[in-house]
XYZ file of C-alpha atoms in Angstrom:
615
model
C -22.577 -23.390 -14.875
C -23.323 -21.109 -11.840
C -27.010 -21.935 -10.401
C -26.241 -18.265 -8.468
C -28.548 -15.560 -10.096
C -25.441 -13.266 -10.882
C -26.623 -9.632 -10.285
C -28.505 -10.243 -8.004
C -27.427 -8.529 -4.495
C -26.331 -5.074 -7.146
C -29.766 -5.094 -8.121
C -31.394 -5.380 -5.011
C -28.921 -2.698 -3.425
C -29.945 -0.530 -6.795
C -33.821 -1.232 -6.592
C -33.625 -2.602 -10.328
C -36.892 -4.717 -9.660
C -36.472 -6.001 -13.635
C -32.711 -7.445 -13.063
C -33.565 -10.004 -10.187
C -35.069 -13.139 -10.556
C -38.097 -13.855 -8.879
C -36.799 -16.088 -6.637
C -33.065 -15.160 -6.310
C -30.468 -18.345 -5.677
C -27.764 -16.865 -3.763
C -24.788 -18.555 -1.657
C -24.562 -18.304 1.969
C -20.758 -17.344 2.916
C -21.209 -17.476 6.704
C -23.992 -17.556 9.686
C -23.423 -15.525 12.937
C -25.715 -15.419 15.604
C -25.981 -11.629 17.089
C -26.975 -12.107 21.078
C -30.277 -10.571 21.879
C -30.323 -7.138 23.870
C -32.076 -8.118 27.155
C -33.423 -11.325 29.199
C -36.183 -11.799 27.036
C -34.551 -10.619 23.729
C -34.773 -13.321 20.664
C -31.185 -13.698 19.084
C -30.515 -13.016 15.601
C -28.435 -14.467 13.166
C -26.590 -12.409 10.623
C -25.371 -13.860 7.224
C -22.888 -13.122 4.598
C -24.985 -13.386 0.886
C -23.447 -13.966 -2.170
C -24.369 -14.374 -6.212
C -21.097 -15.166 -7.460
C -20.081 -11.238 -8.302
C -20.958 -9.281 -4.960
C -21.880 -10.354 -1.635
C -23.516 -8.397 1.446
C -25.060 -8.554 4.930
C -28.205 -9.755 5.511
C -30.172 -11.153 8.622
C -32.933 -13.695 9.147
C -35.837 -13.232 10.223
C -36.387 -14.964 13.670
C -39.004 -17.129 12.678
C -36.473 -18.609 10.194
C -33.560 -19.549 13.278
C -34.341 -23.372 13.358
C -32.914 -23.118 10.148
C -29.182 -22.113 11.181
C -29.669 -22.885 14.822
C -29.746 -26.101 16.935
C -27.266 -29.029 16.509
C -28.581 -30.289 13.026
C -28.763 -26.696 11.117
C -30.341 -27.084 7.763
C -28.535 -23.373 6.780
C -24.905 -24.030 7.268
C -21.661 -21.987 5.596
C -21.280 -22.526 2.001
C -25.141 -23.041 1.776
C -27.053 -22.832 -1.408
C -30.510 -21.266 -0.676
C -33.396 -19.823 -2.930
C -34.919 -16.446 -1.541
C -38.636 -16.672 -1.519
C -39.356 -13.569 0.188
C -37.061 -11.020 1.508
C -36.725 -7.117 2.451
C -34.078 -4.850 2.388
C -33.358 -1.469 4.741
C -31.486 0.855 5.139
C -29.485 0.569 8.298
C -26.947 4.066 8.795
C -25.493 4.119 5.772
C -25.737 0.518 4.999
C -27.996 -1.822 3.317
C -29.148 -4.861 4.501
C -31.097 -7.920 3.340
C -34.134 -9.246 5.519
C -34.540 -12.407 4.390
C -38.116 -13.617 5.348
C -38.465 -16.670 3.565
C -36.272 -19.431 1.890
C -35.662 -23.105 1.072
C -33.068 -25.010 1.113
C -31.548 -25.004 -2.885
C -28.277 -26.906 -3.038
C -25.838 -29.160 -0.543
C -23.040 -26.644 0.797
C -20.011 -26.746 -1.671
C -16.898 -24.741 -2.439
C -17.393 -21.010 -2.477
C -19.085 -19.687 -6.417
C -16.212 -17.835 -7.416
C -14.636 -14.513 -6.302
C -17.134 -12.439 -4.651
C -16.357 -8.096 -4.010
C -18.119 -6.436 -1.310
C -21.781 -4.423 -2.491
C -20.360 -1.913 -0.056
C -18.825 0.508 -2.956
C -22.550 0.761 -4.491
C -24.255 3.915 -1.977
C -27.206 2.868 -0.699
C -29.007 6.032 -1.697
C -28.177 4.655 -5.449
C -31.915 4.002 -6.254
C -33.040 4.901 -9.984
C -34.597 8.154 -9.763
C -38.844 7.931 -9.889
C -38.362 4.342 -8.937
C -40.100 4.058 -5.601
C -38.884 0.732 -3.989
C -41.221 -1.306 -2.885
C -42.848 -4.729 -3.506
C -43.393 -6.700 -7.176
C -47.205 -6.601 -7.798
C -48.005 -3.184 -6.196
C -48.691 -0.796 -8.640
C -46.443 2.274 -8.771
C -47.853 5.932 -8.165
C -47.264 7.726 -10.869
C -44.202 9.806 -10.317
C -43.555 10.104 -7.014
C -41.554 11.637 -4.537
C -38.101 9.909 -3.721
C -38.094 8.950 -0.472
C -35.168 9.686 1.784
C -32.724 7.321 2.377
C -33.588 5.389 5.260
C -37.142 4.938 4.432
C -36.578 2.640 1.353
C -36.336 -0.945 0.864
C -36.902 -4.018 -1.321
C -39.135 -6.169 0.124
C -41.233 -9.815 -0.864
C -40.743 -10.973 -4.387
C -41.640 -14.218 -5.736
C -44.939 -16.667 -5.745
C -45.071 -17.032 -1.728
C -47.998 -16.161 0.425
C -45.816 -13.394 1.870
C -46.130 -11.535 -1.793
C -49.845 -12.072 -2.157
C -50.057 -9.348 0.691
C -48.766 -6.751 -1.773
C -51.875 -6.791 -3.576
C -53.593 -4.425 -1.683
C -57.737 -4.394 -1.766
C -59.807 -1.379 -1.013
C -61.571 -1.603 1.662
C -65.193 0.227 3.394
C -65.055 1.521 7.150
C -63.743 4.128 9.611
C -60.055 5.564 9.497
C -57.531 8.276 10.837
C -56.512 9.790 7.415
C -56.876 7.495 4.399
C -53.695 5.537 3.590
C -52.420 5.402 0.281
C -53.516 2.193 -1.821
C -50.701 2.582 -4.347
C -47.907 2.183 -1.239
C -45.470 -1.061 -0.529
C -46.712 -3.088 1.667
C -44.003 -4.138 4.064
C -43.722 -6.924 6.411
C -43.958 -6.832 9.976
C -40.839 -8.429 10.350
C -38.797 -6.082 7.999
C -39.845 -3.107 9.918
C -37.110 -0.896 12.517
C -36.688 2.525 13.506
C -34.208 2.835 10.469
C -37.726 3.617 8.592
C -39.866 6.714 8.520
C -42.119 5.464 5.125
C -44.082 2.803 5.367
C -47.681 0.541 5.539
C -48.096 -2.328 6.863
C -51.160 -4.819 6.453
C -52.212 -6.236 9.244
C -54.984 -8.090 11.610
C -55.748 -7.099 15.116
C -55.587 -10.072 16.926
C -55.605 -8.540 20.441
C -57.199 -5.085 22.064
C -56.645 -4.197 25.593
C -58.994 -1.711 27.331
C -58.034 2.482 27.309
C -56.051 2.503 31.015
C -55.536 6.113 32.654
C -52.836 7.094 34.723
C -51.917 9.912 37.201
C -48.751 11.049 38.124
C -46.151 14.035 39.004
C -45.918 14.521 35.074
C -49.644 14.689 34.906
C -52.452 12.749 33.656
C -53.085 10.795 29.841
C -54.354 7.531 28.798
C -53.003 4.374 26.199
C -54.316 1.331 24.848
C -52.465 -1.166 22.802
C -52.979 -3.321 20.115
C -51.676 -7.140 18.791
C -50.609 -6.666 14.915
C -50.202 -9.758 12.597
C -49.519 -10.501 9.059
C -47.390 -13.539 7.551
C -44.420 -12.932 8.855
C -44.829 -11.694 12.426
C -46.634 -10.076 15.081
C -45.822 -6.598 16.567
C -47.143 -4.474 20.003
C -48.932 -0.718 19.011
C -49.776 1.736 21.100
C -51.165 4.647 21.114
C -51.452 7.650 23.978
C -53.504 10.470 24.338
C -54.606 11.963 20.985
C -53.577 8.679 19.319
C -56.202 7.107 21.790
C -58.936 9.180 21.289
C -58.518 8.867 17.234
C -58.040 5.548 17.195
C -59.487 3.417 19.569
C -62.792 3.684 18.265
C -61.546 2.499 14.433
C -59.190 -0.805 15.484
C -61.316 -3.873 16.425
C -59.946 -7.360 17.059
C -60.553 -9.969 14.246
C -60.348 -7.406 11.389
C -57.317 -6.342 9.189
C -56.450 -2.671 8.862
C -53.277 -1.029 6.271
C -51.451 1.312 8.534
C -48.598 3.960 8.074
C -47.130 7.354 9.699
C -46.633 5.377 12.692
C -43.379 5.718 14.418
C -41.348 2.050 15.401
C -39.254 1.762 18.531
C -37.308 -0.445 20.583
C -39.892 -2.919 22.326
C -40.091 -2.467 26.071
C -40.370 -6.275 27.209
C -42.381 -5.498 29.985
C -45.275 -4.599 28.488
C -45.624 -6.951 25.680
C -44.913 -11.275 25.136
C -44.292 -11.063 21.890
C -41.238 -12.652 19.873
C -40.305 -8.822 18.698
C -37.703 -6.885 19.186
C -39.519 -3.262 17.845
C -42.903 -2.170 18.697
C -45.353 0.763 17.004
C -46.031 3.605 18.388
C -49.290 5.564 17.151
C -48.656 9.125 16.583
C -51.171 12.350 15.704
C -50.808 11.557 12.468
C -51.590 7.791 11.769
C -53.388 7.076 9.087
C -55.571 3.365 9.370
C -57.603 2.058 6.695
C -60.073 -1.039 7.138
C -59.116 -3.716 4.424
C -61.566 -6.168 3.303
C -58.787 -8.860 3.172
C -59.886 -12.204 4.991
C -56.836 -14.007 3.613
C -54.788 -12.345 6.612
C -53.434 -14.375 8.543
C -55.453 -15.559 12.080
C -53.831 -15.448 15.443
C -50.690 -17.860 16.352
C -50.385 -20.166 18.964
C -47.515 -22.031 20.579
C -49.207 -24.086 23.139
C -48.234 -25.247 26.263
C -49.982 -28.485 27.965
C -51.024 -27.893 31.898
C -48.759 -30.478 33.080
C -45.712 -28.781 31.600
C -46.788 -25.491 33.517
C -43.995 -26.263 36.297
C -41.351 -25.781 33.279
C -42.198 -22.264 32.654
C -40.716 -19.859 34.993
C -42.650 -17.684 37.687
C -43.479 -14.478 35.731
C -43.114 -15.841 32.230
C -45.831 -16.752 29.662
C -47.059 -19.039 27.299
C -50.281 -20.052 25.581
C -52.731 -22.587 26.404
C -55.767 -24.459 25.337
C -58.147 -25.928 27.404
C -61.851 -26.413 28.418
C -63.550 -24.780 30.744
C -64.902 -26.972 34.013
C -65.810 -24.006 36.288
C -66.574 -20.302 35.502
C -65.923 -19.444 38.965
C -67.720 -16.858 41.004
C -66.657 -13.039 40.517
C -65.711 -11.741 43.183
C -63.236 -7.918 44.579
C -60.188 -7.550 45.967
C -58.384 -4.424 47.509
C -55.182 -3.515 45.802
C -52.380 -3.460 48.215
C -51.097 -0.212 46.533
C -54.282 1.976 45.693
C -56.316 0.612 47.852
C -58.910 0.486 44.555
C -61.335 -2.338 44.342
C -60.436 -4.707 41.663
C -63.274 -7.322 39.744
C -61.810 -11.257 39.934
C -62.839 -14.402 38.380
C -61.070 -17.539 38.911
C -61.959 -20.261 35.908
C -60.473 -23.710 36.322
C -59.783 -25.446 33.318
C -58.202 -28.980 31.876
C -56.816 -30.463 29.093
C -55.406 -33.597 27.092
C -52.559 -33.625 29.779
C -55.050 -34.524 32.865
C -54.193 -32.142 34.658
C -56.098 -29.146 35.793
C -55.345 -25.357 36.525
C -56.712 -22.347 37.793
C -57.017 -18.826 35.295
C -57.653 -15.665 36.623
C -59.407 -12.867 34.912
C -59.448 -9.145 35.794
C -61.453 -6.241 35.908
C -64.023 -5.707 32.757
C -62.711 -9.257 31.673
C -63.850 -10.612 34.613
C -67.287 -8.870 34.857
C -68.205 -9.444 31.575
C -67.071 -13.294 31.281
C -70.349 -15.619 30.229
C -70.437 -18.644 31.110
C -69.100 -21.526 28.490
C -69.288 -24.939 30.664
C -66.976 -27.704 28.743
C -66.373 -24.218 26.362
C -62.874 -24.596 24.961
C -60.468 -21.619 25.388
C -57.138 -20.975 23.772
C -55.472 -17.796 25.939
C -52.377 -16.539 24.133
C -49.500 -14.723 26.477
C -51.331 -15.719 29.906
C -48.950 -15.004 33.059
C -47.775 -18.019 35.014
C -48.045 -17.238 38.709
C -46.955 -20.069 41.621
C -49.456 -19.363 43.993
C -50.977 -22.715 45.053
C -48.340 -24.301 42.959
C -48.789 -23.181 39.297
C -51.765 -20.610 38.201
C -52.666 -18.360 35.046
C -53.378 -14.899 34.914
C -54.950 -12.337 31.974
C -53.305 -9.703 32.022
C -53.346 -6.621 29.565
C -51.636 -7.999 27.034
C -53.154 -11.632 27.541
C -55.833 -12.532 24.548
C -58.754 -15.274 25.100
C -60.309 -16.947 22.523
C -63.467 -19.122 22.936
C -63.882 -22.010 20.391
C -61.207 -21.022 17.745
C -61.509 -22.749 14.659
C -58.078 -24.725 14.946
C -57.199 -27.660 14.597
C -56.001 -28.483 18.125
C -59.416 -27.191 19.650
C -61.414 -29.702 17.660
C -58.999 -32.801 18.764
C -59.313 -31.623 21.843
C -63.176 -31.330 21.876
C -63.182 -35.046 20.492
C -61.103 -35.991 23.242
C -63.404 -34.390 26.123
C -66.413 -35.550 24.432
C -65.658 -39.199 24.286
C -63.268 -39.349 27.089
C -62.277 -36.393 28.926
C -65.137 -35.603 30.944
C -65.290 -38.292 32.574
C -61.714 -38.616 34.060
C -59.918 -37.028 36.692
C -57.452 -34.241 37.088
C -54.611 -33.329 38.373
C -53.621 -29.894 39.738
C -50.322 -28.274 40.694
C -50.122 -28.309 44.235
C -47.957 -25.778 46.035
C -45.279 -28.017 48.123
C -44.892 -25.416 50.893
C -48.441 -25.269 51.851
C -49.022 -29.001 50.917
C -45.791 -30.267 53.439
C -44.488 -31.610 49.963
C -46.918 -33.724 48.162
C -45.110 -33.308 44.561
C -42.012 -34.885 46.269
C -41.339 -38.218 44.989
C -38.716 -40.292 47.082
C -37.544 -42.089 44.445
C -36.756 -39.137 42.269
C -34.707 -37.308 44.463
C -31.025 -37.019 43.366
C -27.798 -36.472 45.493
C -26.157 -33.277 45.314
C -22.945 -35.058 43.951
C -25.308 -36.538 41.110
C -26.504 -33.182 40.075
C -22.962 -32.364 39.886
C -21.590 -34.933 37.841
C -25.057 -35.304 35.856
C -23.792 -31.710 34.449
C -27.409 -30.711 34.952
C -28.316 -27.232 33.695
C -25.499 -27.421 30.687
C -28.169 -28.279 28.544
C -30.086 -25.534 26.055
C -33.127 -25.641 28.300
C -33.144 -26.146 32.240
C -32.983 -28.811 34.014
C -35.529 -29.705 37.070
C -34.492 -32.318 39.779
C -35.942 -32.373 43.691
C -33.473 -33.153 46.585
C -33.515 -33.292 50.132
C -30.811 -31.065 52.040
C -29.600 -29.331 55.577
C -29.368 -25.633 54.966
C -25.585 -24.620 56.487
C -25.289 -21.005 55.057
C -27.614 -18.331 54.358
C -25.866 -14.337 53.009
C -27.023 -11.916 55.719
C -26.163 -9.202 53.130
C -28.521 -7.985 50.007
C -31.075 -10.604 51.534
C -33.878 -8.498 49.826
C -34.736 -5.617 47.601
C -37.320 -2.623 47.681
C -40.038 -3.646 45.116
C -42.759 -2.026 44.051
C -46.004 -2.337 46.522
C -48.198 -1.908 43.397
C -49.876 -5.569 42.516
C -47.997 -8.234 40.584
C -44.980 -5.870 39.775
C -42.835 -6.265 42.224
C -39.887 -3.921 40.054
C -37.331 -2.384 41.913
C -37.947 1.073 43.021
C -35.433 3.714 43.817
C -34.989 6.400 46.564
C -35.809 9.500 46.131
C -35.500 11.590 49.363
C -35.678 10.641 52.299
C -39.247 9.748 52.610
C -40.168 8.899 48.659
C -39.749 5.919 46.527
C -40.312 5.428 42.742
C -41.055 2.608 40.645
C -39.874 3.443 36.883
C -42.736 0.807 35.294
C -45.251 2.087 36.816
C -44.289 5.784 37.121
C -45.389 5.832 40.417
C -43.895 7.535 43.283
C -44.632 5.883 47.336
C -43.680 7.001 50.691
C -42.248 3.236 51.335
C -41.217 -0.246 49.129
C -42.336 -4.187 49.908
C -39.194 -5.506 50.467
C -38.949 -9.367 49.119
C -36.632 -11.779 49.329
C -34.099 -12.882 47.034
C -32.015 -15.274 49.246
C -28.776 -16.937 48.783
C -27.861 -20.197 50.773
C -26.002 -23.174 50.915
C -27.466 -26.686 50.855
C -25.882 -30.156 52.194
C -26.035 -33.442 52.040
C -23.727 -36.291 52.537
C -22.756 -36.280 49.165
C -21.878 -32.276 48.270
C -22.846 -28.878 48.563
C -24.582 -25.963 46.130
C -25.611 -22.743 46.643
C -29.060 -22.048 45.837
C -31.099 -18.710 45.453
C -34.594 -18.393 46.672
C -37.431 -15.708 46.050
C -40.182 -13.874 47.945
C -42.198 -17.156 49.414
C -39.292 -19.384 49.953
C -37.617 -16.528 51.906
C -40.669 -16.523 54.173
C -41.054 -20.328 54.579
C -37.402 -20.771 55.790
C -37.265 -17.887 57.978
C -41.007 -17.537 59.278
C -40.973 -13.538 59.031
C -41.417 -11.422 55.602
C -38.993 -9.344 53.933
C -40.081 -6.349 55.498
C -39.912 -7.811 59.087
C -36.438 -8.627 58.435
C -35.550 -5.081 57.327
C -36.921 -3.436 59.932
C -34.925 -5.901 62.310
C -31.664 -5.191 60.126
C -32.468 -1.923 61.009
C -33.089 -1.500 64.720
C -32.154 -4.705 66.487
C -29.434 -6.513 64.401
C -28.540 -9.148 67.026
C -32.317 -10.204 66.807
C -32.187 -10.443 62.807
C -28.648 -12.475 63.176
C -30.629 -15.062 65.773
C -33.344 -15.547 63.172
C -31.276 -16.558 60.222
C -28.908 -18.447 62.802
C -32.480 -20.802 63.784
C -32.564 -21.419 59.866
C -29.350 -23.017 59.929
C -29.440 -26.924 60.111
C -32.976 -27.114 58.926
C -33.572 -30.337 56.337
C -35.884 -29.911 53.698
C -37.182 -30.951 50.373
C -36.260 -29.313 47.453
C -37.514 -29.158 44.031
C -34.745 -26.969 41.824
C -34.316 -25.659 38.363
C -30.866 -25.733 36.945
C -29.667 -23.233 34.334
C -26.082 -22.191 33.486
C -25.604 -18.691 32.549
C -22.510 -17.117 30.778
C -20.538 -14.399 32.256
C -17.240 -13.459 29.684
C -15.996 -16.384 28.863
C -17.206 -18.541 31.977
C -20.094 -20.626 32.425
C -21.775 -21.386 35.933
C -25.152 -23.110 36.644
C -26.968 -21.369 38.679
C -29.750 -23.675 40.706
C -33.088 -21.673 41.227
C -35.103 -23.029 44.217
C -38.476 -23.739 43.092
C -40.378 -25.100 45.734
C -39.614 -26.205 48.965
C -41.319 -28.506 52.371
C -40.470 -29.851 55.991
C -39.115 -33.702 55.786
C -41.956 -35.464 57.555
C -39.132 -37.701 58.849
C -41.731 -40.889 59.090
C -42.134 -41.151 55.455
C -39.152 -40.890 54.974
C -38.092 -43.431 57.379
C -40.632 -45.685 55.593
C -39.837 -44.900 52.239
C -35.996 -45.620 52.988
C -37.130 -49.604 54.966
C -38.716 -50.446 51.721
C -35.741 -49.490 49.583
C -33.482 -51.536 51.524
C -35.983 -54.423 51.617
C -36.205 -54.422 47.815
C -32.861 -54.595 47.801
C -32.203 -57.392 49.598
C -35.403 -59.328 47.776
């Protein structure tokens, strides 16, 4: 006998709620992973589904990859898996199946019989009156069909992903009054595909209203963190959205929203693992729910002495406790000229090492002191100035003392132990003359070579020491953005205006900055390495701009200056990646950090090699 629930994908394709099991068993005909759109996209893996009579397309949610991905998948062709929760949209004039939970049901086997495409059943075929929504949300009594691409099937079964549907009333301020008959959908089956739905969520993160100025005129935004069960998603909301709703969304509590509009997620503005984001129209109606069972805020923490994995620019969370509030202090924005509020906490952690967070603006002035405090910070900025540093931005979210379980191991750990050791910081090796150089680490050239470093999934890190021999006079920098820690590419417009698209700011004049390529020897081999902003200025001893203007008006002088580079030996630390291009792979080795070869330590360090060799 079959263990497939037969019917099940036409039902689900029909919205016959009463002809699927609970928990649908279906077979898994094939897995292919669909490459994220982007640097920072999250790939997505689309499967085949089958029940014996009918199979169809369906994709997994990304929180579900580690089950197809990696080199032990647990999903594999042939598959047997039981649905726990799952969606389904309307995508053009398709339907396809979110799934957003399963387990594992059977051992992969032959294929269950002789499966036709779902693709002759329309997708508009939904009974009419039957609204399609979730099992244990009561139906409004006759109501309007919606069009097309707003319906879809979504969370069956006894998870905690289908205890959302029951919606409760709830007291408190909204825009509109959502309806407390409608579906509630999941984060994660949401797109742009749909113009109908709610969503019940908790506001896990609120950044201040920020104004802007421009040729197009004036406005303001703020954004919000939404999570439920299975995801998080970015909202924002501009203008008239603003003023309505800023005053009704507060961090901690869970509001039911709908007549919100969801686009494609500009990465830029958000660290979330989303590809769509919200946008907060007019006409968005939020409700306060009375709900505590939401779901709190995530965390994927990252210890302080793995900072130097993470690249400059990207983000992570981290928990830690606080040693030093710092002292708030005002800087002068390059750009505006505007005088910005700083803090600068220092905290430390389980990995003894220490690190340095800065906070901005209101954050900054209205920080109180917490002294041994623990702090987790979700989506901080990693910075390499003085090595490796943290910064709050917008879209950054502190919490002090959360009620997790990592904080209160961590608190033991400080308590009994922790506050009276030592830390570690991350030094920065071009200020320091190279103190995070260790001799006996360094590798050969040829040994990164053969060592295939940089194949792997992740990056490989290795320090060297070198002779520059070759640095590309050409494309040696770029016109960035002057504005403070964006550093975006502008383009000309005119002769004497520049604009930077991000910001949507217009200058008479970029900050150039490096991005340098040169080749590195050693008596083993030779790579090519690219450099940034500060390693640009370290081997050449003039800033981006300096060399422009040179390139421009005295080009023999410019040539001399990268000519006195040549020969130069230093230490390197490197990260090694390989990136795909067609059907060829390269590594490509990222210089990290670089310092002068104090020649007399090295000398020493090379005598008592050789004299442990010979003992």
């Amino acid at each position: 006998m079959s263990p497939l629930s037969t019917g099940a994908i036409s039902a689900m394709y029909q919205g016959i709620e009463d002809q699927v099991s609970t928990e649908p068993v279906v077979q898994v005909l094939s897995v292919k992973k669909v490459a994220s759109s982007g640097a920072n996209g999250t790939d997505r893996y689309r499967l085949i589904l089958s029940d014996g009579e009918h199979f169809a397309q369906a994709m997994l949610a990304t929180a579900l990859n580690d089950f197809v991905a990696g080199d032990a998948p647990v999903v594999t062709k042939n598959s047997i898996i039981k649905l726990l929760t799952y969606a389904v949209n309307d995508v053009q004039t398709r339907r396809i199946i979110i799934c957003l939970t399963l387990e594992p049901f059977a051992d992969p086997c032959d294929k269950i019989g002789n499966p036709t495409t779902i693709d002759n059943i329309s997708a508009g075929a939904v009974p009419a009156g039957g609204d399609v929504q979730m099992r244990g949300v009561a139906r409004s009594p006759a109501p309007e069909a919606p069009a097309p691409q707003a319906q879809a099937l979504a969370g069956r079964g006894g998870s905690n992903a289908s205890k959302t549907a029951a919606v409760k009333r709830g007291g408190g301020g909204f825009k509109g009054k959502t309806d407390p008959n409608a579906p509630i959908y999941p984060i994660e089956s949401l797109s742009p595909y749909q113009n109908k739905w709610t969503i019940k969520a908790r506001v896990t993160s609120k950044s201040e209203i920020r104004h802007w100025s421009n040729q197009r005129g004036d406005g303001k935004l703020f954004s919000v963190n939404l999570l439920d069960e299975s995801g998080e998603i970015r909202a924002t909301g501009f203008n008239d959205a603003c003023d309505n709703l800023y005053p009704i969304l507060e961090e901690g509590k869970v509001y039911r929203i709908s007549k919100a509009r969801v686009n494609i997620a500009k990465k830029q503005f958000t660290n979330l693992n989303n590809e769509y984001e919200i946008m907060f129209e007019k006409g968005t109606e939020v409700e306060l729910d009375d709900d505590d069972a939401a779901p709190k805020m995530k965390f994927s923490f990252t210890e302080l002495a793995e900072l130097t994995s993470i690249e400059k620019d990207g983000t992570c969370d981290v928990l830690g406790v606080v040693q030093d509030n710092g002292q708030l202090s005002e800087i002068t924005a390059k750009a505006t000229q505007k005088q910005i509020k700083k803090r600068e906490l220092t905290i430390v952690d389980r990995s003894q090492y220490s690190c340095r967070v800065t906070l901005w603006g209101r954050q900054a002035e209205t920080w109180q002191d917490v002294n041994g405090g623990i702090i987790a910070l979700k989506g901080v900025k990693v910075g390499d100035f003085g090595g490796r540093s943290l910064s709050v931005g917008g879209s950054a979210t502190i919490v002090i003392d959360p009620d997790i379980e990592e904080a209160h191991q961590l608190r033991g750990w400080y308590d009994t132990q922790g506050q009276n050791q030592s830390f570690a910081a991350h030094s920065n090796s071009m200020a320091s003359g190279g103190g995070s150089f260790k001799p006996d680490a360094f590798k050969t050239l040829r040994d990164v070579v053969d060592e295939n470093l940089g194949m792997s999934d992740k990056p490989d890190f290795f320090a060297t020491r070198a002779t520059i021999t070759y640095i590309k006079g050409d494309n040696m920098s770029y016109p960035a953005c002057p504005t403070d820690r964006c550093n975006k590419k502008m383009s000309q417009e005119g002769d004497d205006l520049w604009r930077c698209e991000k910001c949507e700011m217009t200058y008479p004049a970029p900050q150039y900055r490096y991005i340098l390529s040169l080749a590195v020897n050693d008596y083993t081999s030779q790579i090519w390495l690219s450099g940034f902003n500060e390693v640009g200025q370290e081997i050449l001893g003039k800033t981006a701009d300096e060399m422009q203007q040179l390139k421009d008006d005295d080009e023999q002088q410019f040539t001399a200056i990268i000519t006195s580079a040549l020969g130069k030996q230093f230490n390197f630390n490197v990260k090694a990646k390989a990136d795909s291009f067609g059907d060829q792979t390269k590594v490509r080795y990222q210089l990290q950090r670089l310092a002068p070869v104090n020649f007399v330590e090295a000398a020493k360090s090379m005598y008592e090699t050789c004299m442990t060799g010979w003992a």
